[in-house]
Coordinates of C-alpha atoms and ligand atoms in Angstrom, one line a residue:
X365 CA 53.7 70.6 92.4
X366 CA 57.4 69.9 92.9
X367 CA 57.6 66.2 92.0
X368 CA 59.1 66.9 88.5
X369 CA 61.5 69.5 89.6
X370 CA 65.1 68.6 90.5
X371 CA 66.5 70.0 93.7
X372 CA 69.1 72.8 93.3
X373 CA 72.7 72.1 94.3
X374 CA 73.8 73.4 97.7
X375 CA 75.5 76.8 97.5
X376 CA 79.3 76.4 97.0
X377 CA 80.1 78.5 100.0
X378 CA 77.1 78.7 102.4
X379 CA 76.3 75.1 101.6
X380 CA 79.7 74.1 103.1
X381 CA 78.7 75.8 106.4
X382 CA 75.5 73.7 106.5
X383 CA 77.6 70.5 105.9
X384 CA 80.1 71.6 108.6
X385 CA 77.4 72.2 111.2
X386 CA 76.1 68.6 110.5
X387 CA 79.6 67.1 110.8
X388 CA 79.9 65.2 114.1
X389 CA 83.7 65.1 114.1
X390 CA 84.9 67.2 117.1
X391 CA 88.1 68.0 115.2
X392 CA 86.3 69.6 112.3
X393 CA 87.6 72.9 110.9
X394 CA 85.6 75.4 108.7
X395 CA 88.0 77.2 106.3
X396 CA 85.1 77.8 103.9
X397 CA 82.9 80.8 104.4
X398 CA 84.6 84.2 104.8
X399 CA 83.9 84.8 108.5
X400 CA 86.5 86.1 110.9
X401 CA 87.3 83.9 113.9
X402 CA 89.4 85.0 116.8
X403 CA 92.1 82.9 118.5
X404 CA 89.5 81.0 120.4
X405 CA 87.6 80.1 117.2
X406 CA 84.7 82.4 118.0
X407 CA 83.2 85.3 116.0
X408 CA 82.5 87.8 118.8
X409 CA 80.6 91.0 118.4
X410 CA 83.1 93.9 118.1
X411 CA 83.3 96.0 121.2
X412 CA 82.6 99.2 119.2
X413 CA 79.4 97.5 117.9
X414 CA 78.4 96.5 121.4
X415 CA 79.0 100.1 122.7
X416 CA 77.1 101.6 119.7
X417 CA 74.2 99.2 120.3
X418 CA 74.0 100.1 124.0
X419 CA 73.8 103.8 123.0
X420 CA 71.1 103.1 120.4
X421 CA 68.9 101.2 122.8
X422 CA 69.0 104.2 125.1
X423 CA 68.2 106.7 122.4
X424 CA 66.1 104.9 119.8
X425 CA 62.5 106.2 120.0
X426 CA 60.7 104.6 117.1
X427 CA 60.8 101.8 114.6
X428 CA 59.1 103.7 111.7
X429 CA 60.2 102.9 108.2
X430 CA 63.5 104.3 107.0
X431 CA 63.6 106.3 103.7
X432 CA 63.9 103.9 100.7
X433 CA 67.6 104.7 100.5
X434 CA 68.2 104.3 104.2
X435 CA 69.1 106.7 107.1
X436 CA 70.9 109.8 105.8
X437 CA 73.4 109.5 108.8
X438 CA 74.3 106.1 107.4
X439 CA 74.6 106.9 103.7
X440 CA 76.6 110.1 104.5
X441 CA 79.1 108.1 106.6
X442 CA 79.4 105.4 104.1
X443 CA 80.4 107.9 101.5
X444 CA 83.1 109.4 103.8
X445 CA 84.5 106.0 104.4
X446 CA 84.5 105.1 100.7
X447 CA 85.9 108.3 99.2
X448 CA 87.6 110.0 102.1
X449 CA 86.0 113.0 103.8
X450 CA 87.6 115.6 101.6
X451 CA 86.7 113.9 98.4
X452 CA 85.4 116.1 95.5
X453 CA 82.8 113.4 94.9
X454 CA 81.2 114.3 98.2
X455 CA 81.5 118.0 98.0
X456 CA 80.1 118.1 94.4
X457 CA 77.3 115.7 95.5
X458 CA 77.8 113.6 92.4
X459 CA 77.5 110.3 94.3
X460 CA 74.4 108.8 95.7
X461 CA 74.2 105.9 98.2
X462 CA 71.5 103.6 99.3
X463 CA 71.6 101.2 102.3
X464 CA 71.3 97.7 100.9
X465 CA 71.0 94.4 102.7
X466 CA 74.7 93.4 102.7
X467 CA 77.1 93.4 99.8
X468 CA 75.0 90.9 97.9
X469 CA 71.9 93.2 98.2
X470 CA 74.1 96.1 97.0
X471 CA 75.4 94.2 94.0
X472 CA 71.8 93.0 93.2
X473 CA 70.3 96.5 93.4
X474 CA 73.2 98.0 91.3
X475 CA 72.6 95.2 88.8
X476 CA 68.9 95.9 88.7
X477 CA 69.4 99.6 88.1
X478 CA 71.9 98.9 85.3
X479 CA 69.6 96.3 83.7
X480 CA 66.8 98.8 83.4
X481 CA 68.8 101.2 81.3
X482 CA 71.5 99.1 79.7
X483 CA 69.7 95.8 79.0
X484 CA 72.1 94.8 76.2
X485 CA 75.3 95.4 78.2
X486 CA 77.4 92.4 79.2
X487 CA 78.9 92.1 82.7
X488 CA 82.6 91.1 82.7
X489 CA 83.9 89.3 85.8
X490 CA 87.4 88.1 86.6
X491 CA 88.5 84.6 86.2
X492 CA 88.1 83.4 88.9
X493 CA 85.6 85.5 90.9
X494 CA 83.4 85.1 94.0
X495 CA 80.9 82.4 92.9
X496 CA 77.9 84.6 93.7
X497 CA 78.9 87.3 91.3
X498 CA 77.9 85.2 88.3
X499 CA 74.6 84.3 90.0
X500 CA 73.7 87.8 90.9
X501 CA 74.3 89.3 87.5
X502 CA 72.9 86.4 85.5
X503 CA 69.8 86.3 87.5
X504 CA 69.3 89.9 86.8
X505 CA 69.3 88.9 83.1
X506 CA 72.8 89.9 82.1
X507 CA 75.1 87.9 79.9
X508 CA 78.3 87.2 81.7
X509 CA 81.8 87.5 80.1
X510 CA 85.1 86.8 81.6
X511 CA 88.4 88.6 81.7
X512 CA 91.6 86.8 82.8
X513 CA 92.9 87.7 86.2
X514 CA 94.8 85.0 88.1
X515 CA 98.0 83.5 86.8
X516 CA 98.1 80.1 88.4
X517 CA 101.8 79.4 87.5
X518 CA 103.2 82.6 89.1
X519 CA 100.4 82.9 91.7
X520 CA 99.9 86.5 90.7
X521 CA 97.7 88.7 88.5
X522 CA 98.0 87.9 84.8
X523 CA 98.1 91.7 84.2
X524 CA 99.0 91.7 80.6
X525 CA 96.2 89.3 79.7
X526 CA 93.8 91.3 81.9
X527 CA 94.8 94.6 80.2
X528 CA 94.4 93.1 76.8
X529 CA 90.9 91.8 77.6
X530 CA 89.8 95.1 79.3
X531 CA 90.9 97.1 76.2
X532 CA 88.5 95.0 74.1
X533 CA 85.5 95.5 76.4
X534 CA 82.9 97.3 74.3
X535 CA 81.7 100.8 75.4
X536 CA 78.8 100.6 77.8
X537 CA 79.6 97.1 79.1
X538 CA 80.0 96.7 82.9
X539 CA 83.3 95.4 84.4
X540 CA 83.1 94.0 87.9
X541 CA 86.4 94.7 89.8
X542 CA 87.4 93.7 93.3
X543 CA 88.5 96.9 95.0
X544 CA 90.8 95.1 97.4
X545 CA 91.3 91.6 98.9
X546 CA 90.3 89.8 95.7
X547 CA 87.9 87.0 96.5
X548 CA 88.8 84.1 96.0
X549 CA 92.5 84.6 95.1
X550 CA 93.8 87.1 97.7
X551 CA 95.9 88.7 94.9
X552 CA 95.4 92.4 94.3
X553 CA 96.4 94.9 91.7
X554 CA 99.2 97.4 92.6
X555 CA 98.5 101.1 92.6
X556 CA 100.3 101.4 89.3
X557 CA 98.2 98.7 87.8
X558 CA 95.0 100.3 89.1
X559 CA 96.1 103.5 87.3
X560 CA 96.2 101.6 84.1
X561 CA 92.9 99.9 84.5
X562 CA 91.1 103.1 85.3
X563 CA 92.7 104.8 82.3
X564 CA 91.3 102.0 80.1
X565 CA 87.8 102.4 81.6
X566 CA 88.0 106.1 80.8
X567 CA 89.3 105.6 77.3
X568 CA 87.0 102.7 76.4
X569 CA 84.0 104.1 78.3
X570 CA 82.9 100.9 80.0
X571 CA 81.4 101.1 83.5
X572 CA 83.5 99.9 86.5
X573 CA 81.5 98.2 89.2
X574 CA 83.7 97.9 92.2
X575 CA 82.9 95.2 94.8
X576 CA 84.3 96.6 98.1
X577 CA 83.4 94.0 100.7
X578 CA 86.8 93.9 102.6
X579 CA 87.8 97.5 103.2
X580 CA 90.3 97.4 106.0
X581 CA 91.4 93.8 105.6
X582 CA 94.2 94.7 103.1
X583 CA 96.4 97.4 104.5
X584 CA 93.9 99.8 106.2
X585 CA 90.6 101.5 105.4
X586 CA 92.3 104.5 103.7
X587 CA 94.9 102.5 101.8
X588 CA 92.3 99.9 100.6
X589 CA 90.2 102.5 98.8
X590 CA 92.8 103.5 96.2
X591 CA 90.8 102.0 93.3
X592 CA 87.7 104.0 94.4
X593 CA 89.8 107.2 94.6
X594 CA 91.3 106.7 91.2
X595 CA 87.9 106.2 89.6
X596 CA 86.7 109.3 91.4
X597 CA 89.7 111.3 90.2
X598 CA 89.1 110.1 86.6
X599 CA 85.6 111.7 86.7
X600 CA 84.0 108.6 85.2
X601 CA 80.7 107.0 86.0
X602 CA 81.0 104.0 88.3
X603 CA 79.3 101.9 90.9
X604 CA 80.5 100.6 94.3
X605 CA 78.9 97.8 96.3
X606 CA 80.2 98.0 99.9
X607 CA 79.5 96.0 103.0
X608 CA 80.0 96.1 106.7
X609 CA 79.6 92.4 107.2
X610 CA 83.4 91.8 107.5
X611 CA 84.9 95.0 108.8
X612 CA 82.3 95.5 111.5
X613 CA 81.7 91.8 111.9
X614 CA 78.0 92.5 111.4
X615 CA 77.4 89.5 109.2
X616 CA 73.8 88.9 110.1
X617 CA 72.7 92.6 110.2
X618 CA 73.0 92.7 106.3
X619 CA 74.5 96.1 106.3
X620 CA 75.8 97.1 102.9
X621 CA 75.4 100.0 100.5
X622 CA 75.2 100.6 96.8
X623 CA 76.8 103.9 95.6
X624 CA 76.5 105.3 92.2
X625 CA 79.0 108.0 91.1
X626 CA 77.7 110.1 88.2
X627 CA 79.1 113.0 86.2
X628 CA 77.4 115.7 88.3
X629 CA 74.8 116.3 91.0
X630 CA 71.9 116.5 88.6
X631 CA 72.8 113.1 87.0
X632 CA 73.3 111.6 90.5
X633 CA 69.8 112.7 91.5
X634 CA 68.4 111.0 88.4
X635 CA 70.3 107.8 89.3
X636 CA 68.9 108.0 92.9
X637 CA 65.3 108.4 91.7
X638 CA 65.7 105.1 89.7
X639 CA 67.6 103.3 92.4
X640 CA 64.8 104.0 94.8
X641 CA 62.3 102.6 92.2
X642 CA 64.5 99.5 91.9
X643 CA 64.7 99.0 95.7
X644 CA 61.0 99.8 96.4
X645 CA 59.8 96.7 94.5
X646 CA 62.4 94.3 96.0
X647 CA 62.6 95.1 99.8
X648 CA 60.9 98.5 99.9
X649 CA 63.3 100.0 102.4
X650 CA 66.3 98.7 104.4
X651 CA 66.4 97.1 107.9
X652 CA 67.5 99.8 110.3
X653 CA 69.7 98.3 113.0
X654 CA 73.0 97.6 111.3
X655 CA 73.0 101.0 109.5
X656 CA 72.3 102.8 112.7
X657 CA 75.1 101.0 114.4
X658 CA 77.6 101.7 111.6
X659 CA 76.5 105.4 111.5
X660 CA 77.0 105.7 115.3
X661 CA 80.5 104.3 115.1
X662 CA 81.6 106.2 112.1
X663 CA 80.4 109.5 113.4
X664 CA 81.9 109.2 116.9
X665 CA 85.7 109.7 117.1
X666 CA 86.1 107.4 120.2
X667 CA 84.1 104.6 118.7
X668 CA 85.8 105.1 115.4
X669 CA 89.2 104.7 116.9
X670 CA 88.1 101.6 118.8
X671 CA 86.8 100.2 115.5
X672 CA 90.1 100.9 113.7
X673 CA 92.0 99.1 116.5
X674 CA 89.7 96.1 116.4
X675 CA 89.9 96.0 112.6
X676 CA 93.7 96.1 112.9
X677 CA 93.7 93.2 115.3
X678 CA 91.6 91.1 112.9
X679 CA 93.9 92.0 110.0
X680 CA 97.1 91.2 111.9
X681 CA 95.8 87.9 113.3
X682 CA 95.0 86.8 109.7
X683 CA 98.5 87.8 108.6
X684 CA 100.0 85.8 111.5
X685 CA 97.9 82.8 110.4
X686 CA 99.3 83.1 106.9
X687 CA 102.8 82.9 108.3
X688 CA 101.9 80.0 110.6
X689 CA 100.4 78.0 107.7
X690 CA 103.4 78.5 105.5
X691 CA 105.8 77.6 108.3
X692 CA 103.7 74.7 109.4
X693 CA 103.7 73.1 105.9
X694 CA 107.4 73.7 105.4
X695 CA 108.4 72.3 108.8
X696 CA 106.4 69.1 107.8
X697 CA 108.6 68.6 104.8
X698 CA 106.1 69.6 102.2
X699 CA 108.0 70.1 98.9
X700 CA 105.8 72.8 97.4
X701 CA 106.7 76.3 98.1
X702 CA 103.6 77.9 99.8
X703 CA 105.4 81.2 100.6
X704 CA 103.0 83.0 98.1
X705 CA 100.3 82.7 100.8
X706 CA 102.0 85.4 102.9
X707 CA 102.0 87.7 99.9
X708 CA 98.2 87.5 99.4
X709 CA 95.8 90.0 100.9
X710 CA 92.6 89.8 102.9
X711 CA 90.8 86.8 104.4
X712 CA 91.5 84.3 101.6
X713 CA 94.2 82.4 100.0
X714 CA 93.9 80.6 96.7
X715 CA 96.0 77.8 98.1
X716 CA 96.6 75.8 94.9
X717 CA 95.1 72.7 96.6
X718 CA 93.4 70.7 93.9
X719 CA 89.7 69.8 94.1
X720 CA 90.7 66.1 94.8
X721 CA 92.7 67.3 97.9
X722 CA 89.8 69.6 98.9
X723 CA 87.4 66.6 98.7
X724 CA 89.9 64.4 100.6
X725 CA 90.3 67.0 103.4
X726 CA 86.6 67.2 103.9
X727 CA 86.0 63.4 103.8
X728 CA 88.9 62.2 105.8
X729 CA 89.7 65.1 108.1
X730 CA 86.5 67.2 108.3
X731 CA 88.4 70.2 107.1
X732 CA 86.1 72.4 104.9
X733 CA 87.7 74.3 102.0
X734 CA 85.8 76.0 99.1
X735 CA 86.1 74.1 95.8
X736 CA 89.1 75.6 93.8
X737 CA 91.2 75.6 96.9
X738 CA 90.1 78.9 98.6
X739 CA 91.1 78.9 102.2
X740 CA 89.7 81.3 104.8
X741 CA 92.8 82.1 106.8
X742 CA 90.7 83.6 109.5
X743 CA 89.4 80.1 110.3
X744 CA 92.8 79.0 111.5
X745 CA 93.7 79.3 115.2
X746 CA 96.5 78.2 117.4
X747 CA 94.3 75.2 118.4
X748 CA 93.7 73.9 114.8
X749 CA 96.7 75.0 112.8
X750 CA 98.7 71.8 113.6
X751 CA 95.8 69.6 112.7
X752 CA 95.3 71.5 109.4
X753 CA 99.0 71.5 108.5
X754 CA 99.3 67.7 109.3
X755 CA 96.3 67.0 107.2
X756 CA 97.5 69.1 104.2
X757 CA 101.0 67.6 104.4
X758 CA 99.5 64.1 104.5
X759 CA 97.3 64.9 101.5
X760 CA 100.2 66.3 99.5
X761 CA 102.6 63.5 100.3
X762 CA 100.1 60.6 99.6
Ligands
LMR421 C1 82.5 84.4 101.2 O1 83.0 84.6 100.1 O2 82.8 83.4 101.9 C2 81.6 85.5 101.8 O3 81.5 86.6 101.0 C3 80.3 84.9 102.3 C4 79.4 84.6 101.1 O4 78.2 85.1 101.2 O5 79.7 83.9 100.2

């Protein structure tokens, strides 16, 4: 049956992790997949998650199916975190949320819902964007278009080009935006720039679809939601795909959410009815555990504070690693100015390392970096930073 079918290429990010696991070199370093590592190079379970899990084991009484959209305690708390407790979007009930399996599941369910009613729409993604965005929307049947985002020369957002492109997006098309911690570049819009983007969405009547997988990895959970708040204030229809993989470290619990913000409560109810239909035929209803853990933490002031502290620790360690990498390269006499790495936000840096250097690092040094030069700063630790800096310096000088 399969003899005439060619094997698919390995995934550009998760495929690296497979290759890394099989690499026998004891010095190997994985700077590929976006997973947080602590100073010891481990990805431990957050203490707030452990405490919530202990509580759940005590109190959980049944494993019956959840509603199609997930546990109400989860979806209500997701909305509070996304919009802020006092948001008009919540009090007017014009947003609906469904628990989806991770950010990918959330994007896919949002895409499925949109495809049902707007089959001719195009989906616009930034250049560059997370590799899976294109796969998710094109496998749903959407045509993909691109808007300029990253200015390689200035290592910043090419905002004028982006604006020009967004002004030309036809009414009814979908524009995928990274709410914070742009993946892969680490370069975000300023608040003022977000104002302009949201004004264009309002004027041109295209649909913003915000991917919000890194809330809390930029400045903080409230600060990082500014794009969501501006869309909410504008009163436009929009979508948010959010995830607790990174900020709760619950990567394998597949705990995400798709939120649809509509004009009013009645429209939101219609959206929910169709979102439930979309979900029902794909995974029926979500897995419970991660959602219950998140709901427990988000609704308990003590656990919430512990979570905020742990999230701050992760954020600050990544910032410290940005500084260590820049200083490490400069102290090795590398000519290029890498100081832009400290200006970027979130887990990633678009390092500017060429694909040749990325391939050399993997082959010669067992250092795994995503093609295009995206480095996961959270994979750097005090024990591997010198090795990585030595290797990059050697690659750049040779
Ligand atoms: C990443 O970009 O590394 C993460 O979002 C993990 C993934 O699924 O690609």
